[in-house]
Amino acid sequence: GLTSQARQYGPVPRAEAVKKQSETQLLLFAKWKTGNEAGWYSGKIYEYLAAGRPILAVDGRPDVVSELLRETGAGIDAPDVESVKRELSAMYREYETSGKVLYHGKLSEIMKYSHVEMTRQFAGLFDSLRKQ
């Protein structure tokens, strides 16, 4: 019964996609199923963090994204179809009650993944390598 509530925009320019991400009630993050990605982050997850909207990650295998969502409070990792249904139902009830899906992201934790902070960390790493 959520067909009228979900929108799929198809291909759009990046600037428009980023704008839509910050306007939506929920961001869907589909994990790869190959098993090779458990130790790396997709660039999309950083865009989603910057959007400041709740994230629902599906496939659910424990990985770095699962830990990131727990650490930042920016979203939920749903490990199976039943979890996805349960989480979507809870979020939809929240939306019906309050007019929005509440966001529980912890800004201090999210900022650790900002471009500025990541650049600072890389610069520190390069400085330490240069001194060796």
mmCIF file of C-alpha atoms in Angstrom:
data_model
loop_
_atom_site.group_PDB
_atom_site.id
_atom_site.type_symbol
_atom_site.label_atom_id
_atom_site.label_comp_id
_atom_site.label_asym_id
_atom_site.label_seq_id
_atom_site.Cartn_x
_atom_site.Cartn_y
_atom_site.Cartn_z
ATOM 1 C CA GLY A 1 0.000 0.000 0.000
ATOM 2 C CA LEU A 2 2.965 2.383 -0.277
ATOM 3 C CA THR A 3 3.038 2.699 -4.072
ATOM 4 C CA SER A 4 1.503 6.169 -3.986
ATOM 5 C CA GLN A 5 4.024 7.253 -1.342
ATOM 6 C CA ALA A 6 7.229 6.210 -3.112
ATOM 7 C CA ARG A 7 8.766 7.988 -6.079
ATOM 8 C CA GLN A 8 11.418 6.770 -8.491
ATOM 9 C CA TYR A 9 12.799 9.663 -10.525
ATOM 10 C CA GLY A 10 14.972 7.739 -12.965
ATOM 11 C CA PRO A 11 18.227 9.325 -14.153
ATOM 12 C CA VAL A 12 18.590 12.962 -13.066
ATOM 13 C CA PRO A 13 21.569 15.356 -12.973
ATOM 14 C CA ARG A 14 23.712 14.923 -9.836
ATOM 15 C CA ALA A 15 22.817 18.360 -8.431
ATOM 16 C CA GLU A 16 19.126 17.523 -8.677
ATOM 17 C CA ALA A 17 19.683 14.094 -7.095
ATOM 18 C CA VAL A 18 21.512 15.634 -4.123
ATOM 19 C CA LYS A 19 18.706 18.192 -3.727
ATOM 20 C CA LYS A 20 16.045 15.446 -3.780
ATOM 21 C CA GLN A 21 18.015 13.467 -1.180
ATOM 22 C CA SER A 22 17.750 16.311 1.318
ATOM 23 C CA GLU A 23 14.002 16.732 0.638
ATOM 24 C CA THR A 24 12.908 13.119 1.035
ATOM 25 C CA GLN A 25 11.479 11.411 4.110
ATOM 26 C CA LEU A 26 13.652 8.292 3.755
ATOM 27 C CA LEU A 27 16.711 7.303 1.758
ATOM 28 C CA LEU A 28 17.041 3.705 0.554
ATOM 29 C CA PHE A 29 20.591 2.364 0.490
ATOM 30 C CA ALA A 30 20.820 -0.928 -1.424
ATOM 31 C CA LYS A 31 23.921 -2.915 -0.525
ATOM 32 C CA TRP A 32 25.725 -5.063 -3.073
ATOM 33 C CA LYS A 33 25.286 -8.799 -2.747
ATOM 34 C CA THR A 34 28.701 -9.927 -3.950
ATOM 35 C CA GLY A 35 30.223 -10.122 -0.483
ATOM 36 C CA ASN A 36 33.364 -8.260 -1.569
ATOM 37 C CA GLU A 37 32.213 -4.878 -0.243
ATOM 38 C CA ALA A 38 32.031 -5.632 3.500
ATOM 39 C CA GLY A 39 35.127 -3.528 4.193
ATOM 40 C CA TRP A 40 34.463 -0.416 2.094
ATOM 41 C CA TYR A 41 32.009 2.435 1.841
ATOM 42 C CA SER A 42 30.114 3.417 -1.283
ATOM 43 C CA GLY A 43 30.352 7.110 -2.138
ATOM 44 C CA LYS A 44 26.540 7.175 -2.016
ATOM 45 C CA ILE A 45 26.543 6.622 1.763
ATOM 46 C CA TYR A 46 28.505 9.871 2.224
ATOM 47 C CA GLU A 47 25.957 11.757 0.103
ATOM 48 C CA TYR A 48 23.193 10.266 2.212
ATOM 49 C CA LEU A 49 24.911 11.295 5.461
ATOM 50 C CA ALA A 50 25.226 14.843 4.138
ATOM 51 C CA ALA A 51 21.508 14.891 3.251
ATOM 52 C CA GLY A 52 20.564 14.607 6.925
ATOM 53 C CA ARG A 53 17.660 12.261 6.255
ATOM 54 C CA PRO A 54 16.961 8.770 7.691
ATOM 55 C CA ILE A 55 18.672 5.938 5.802
ATOM 56 C CA LEU A 56 17.304 2.417 5.391
ATOM 57 C CA ALA A 57 20.069 0.064 4.275
ATOM 58 C CA VAL A 58 18.832 -3.208 2.826
ATOM 59 C CA ASP A 59 20.494 -6.609 2.432
ATOM 60 C CA GLY A 60 21.717 -6.382 5.977
ATOM 61 C CA ARG A 61 24.938 -8.313 5.946
ATOM 62 C CA PRO A 62 27.043 -6.862 8.744
ATOM 63 C CA ASP A 63 29.595 -4.557 7.186
ATOM 64 C CA VAL A 64 31.149 -1.118 7.600
ATOM 65 C CA VAL A 65 27.897 0.567 6.526
ATOM 66 C CA SER A 66 26.014 -1.303 9.282
ATOM 67 C CA GLU A 67 28.530 -0.020 11.824
ATOM 68 C CA LEU A 68 28.438 3.498 10.353
ATOM 69 C CA LEU A 69 24.654 3.667 10.706
ATOM 70 C CA ARG A 70 24.828 2.464 14.317
ATOM 71 C CA GLU A 71 27.650 4.866 15.173
ATOM 72 C CA THR A 72 26.036 7.921 13.602
ATOM 73 C CA GLY A 73 22.387 7.117 14.327
ATOM 74 C CA ALA A 74 21.712 8.139 10.717
ATOM 75 C CA GLY A 75 19.723 5.070 9.803
ATOM 76 C CA ILE A 76 18.851 1.422 10.127
ATOM 77 C CA ASP A 77 20.338 -1.706 8.615
ATOM 78 C CA ALA A 78 17.571 -4.168 7.688
ATOM 79 C CA PRO A 79 18.979 -7.698 7.352
ATOM 80 C CA ASP A 80 16.012 -9.388 5.658
ATOM 81 C CA VAL A 81 12.631 -8.847 4.020
ATOM 82 C CA GLU A 82 10.739 -9.069 7.322
ATOM 83 C CA SER A 83 13.001 -6.414 8.865
ATOM 84 C CA VAL A 84 12.487 -4.148 5.862
ATOM 85 C CA LYS A 85 8.705 -4.547 6.168
ATOM 86 C CA ARG A 86 8.820 -3.887 9.929
ATOM 87 C CA GLU A 87 11.024 -0.797 9.605
ATOM 88 C CA LEU A 88 9.046 0.658 6.700
ATOM 89 C CA SER A 89 5.778 0.093 8.573
ATOM 90 C CA ALA A 90 7.140 1.804 11.690
ATOM 91 C CA MET A 91 8.444 4.741 9.668
ATOM 92 C CA TYR A 92 5.179 5.077 7.788
ATOM 93 C CA ARG A 93 3.205 5.102 11.063
ATOM 94 C CA GLU A 94 5.590 7.784 12.333
ATOM 95 C CA TYR A 95 4.997 9.777 9.159
ATOM 96 C CA GLU A 96 1.223 9.464 9.519
ATOM 97 C CA THR A 97 1.410 10.594 13.149
ATOM 98 C CA SER A 98 3.900 13.455 12.945
ATOM 99 C CA GLY A 99 3.969 14.349 9.247
ATOM 100 C CA LYS A 100 7.589 13.272 8.884
ATOM 101 C CA VAL A 101 10.023 10.453 9.513
ATOM 102 C CA LEU A 102 12.160 11.590 12.418
ATOM 103 C CA TYR A 103 15.916 11.777 11.941
ATOM 104 C CA HIS A 104 18.138 10.626 14.789
ATOM 105 C CA GLY A 105 21.554 11.327 13.280
ATOM 106 C CA LYS A 106 24.281 12.463 15.675
ATOM 107 C CA LEU A 107 25.913 15.453 13.982
ATOM 108 C CA SER A 108 29.186 15.124 15.926
ATOM 109 C CA GLU A 109 29.587 11.543 14.669
ATOM 110 C CA ILE A 110 28.434 12.330 11.126
ATOM 111 C CA MET A 111 30.922 15.199 10.825
ATOM 112 C CA LYS A 112 33.749 12.659 11.218
ATOM 113 C CA TYR A 113 32.867 11.605 7.673
ATOM 114 C CA SER A 114 32.690 15.091 6.128
ATOM 115 C CA HIS A 115 34.974 16.072 3.258
ATOM 116 C CA VAL A 116 36.800 18.502 5.536
ATOM 117 C CA GLU A 117 37.466 15.901 8.242
ATOM 118 C CA MET A 118 38.444 13.165 5.809
ATOM 119 C CA THR A 119 40.844 15.576 4.069
ATOM 120 C CA ARG A 120 42.347 16.511 7.441
ATOM 121 C CA GLN A 121 42.912 12.831 8.218
ATOM 122 C CA PHE A 122 44.501 12.153 4.822
ATOM 123 C CA ALA A 123 46.767 15.194 5.206
ATOM 124 C CA GLY A 124 47.857 13.921 8.624
ATOM 125 C CA LEU A 125 48.611 10.512 7.155
ATOM 126 C CA PHE A 126 50.646 12.041 4.325
ATOM 127 C CA ASP A 127 52.540 14.247 6.791
ATOM 128 C CA SER A 128 53.423 11.220 8.940
ATOM 129 C CA LEU A 129 54.614 9.284 5.861
ATOM 130 C CA ARG A 130 56.726 12.239 4.707
ATOM 131 C CA LYS A 131 58.469 12.350 8.116
ATOM 132 C CA GLN A 132 59.499 8.701 7.918
#
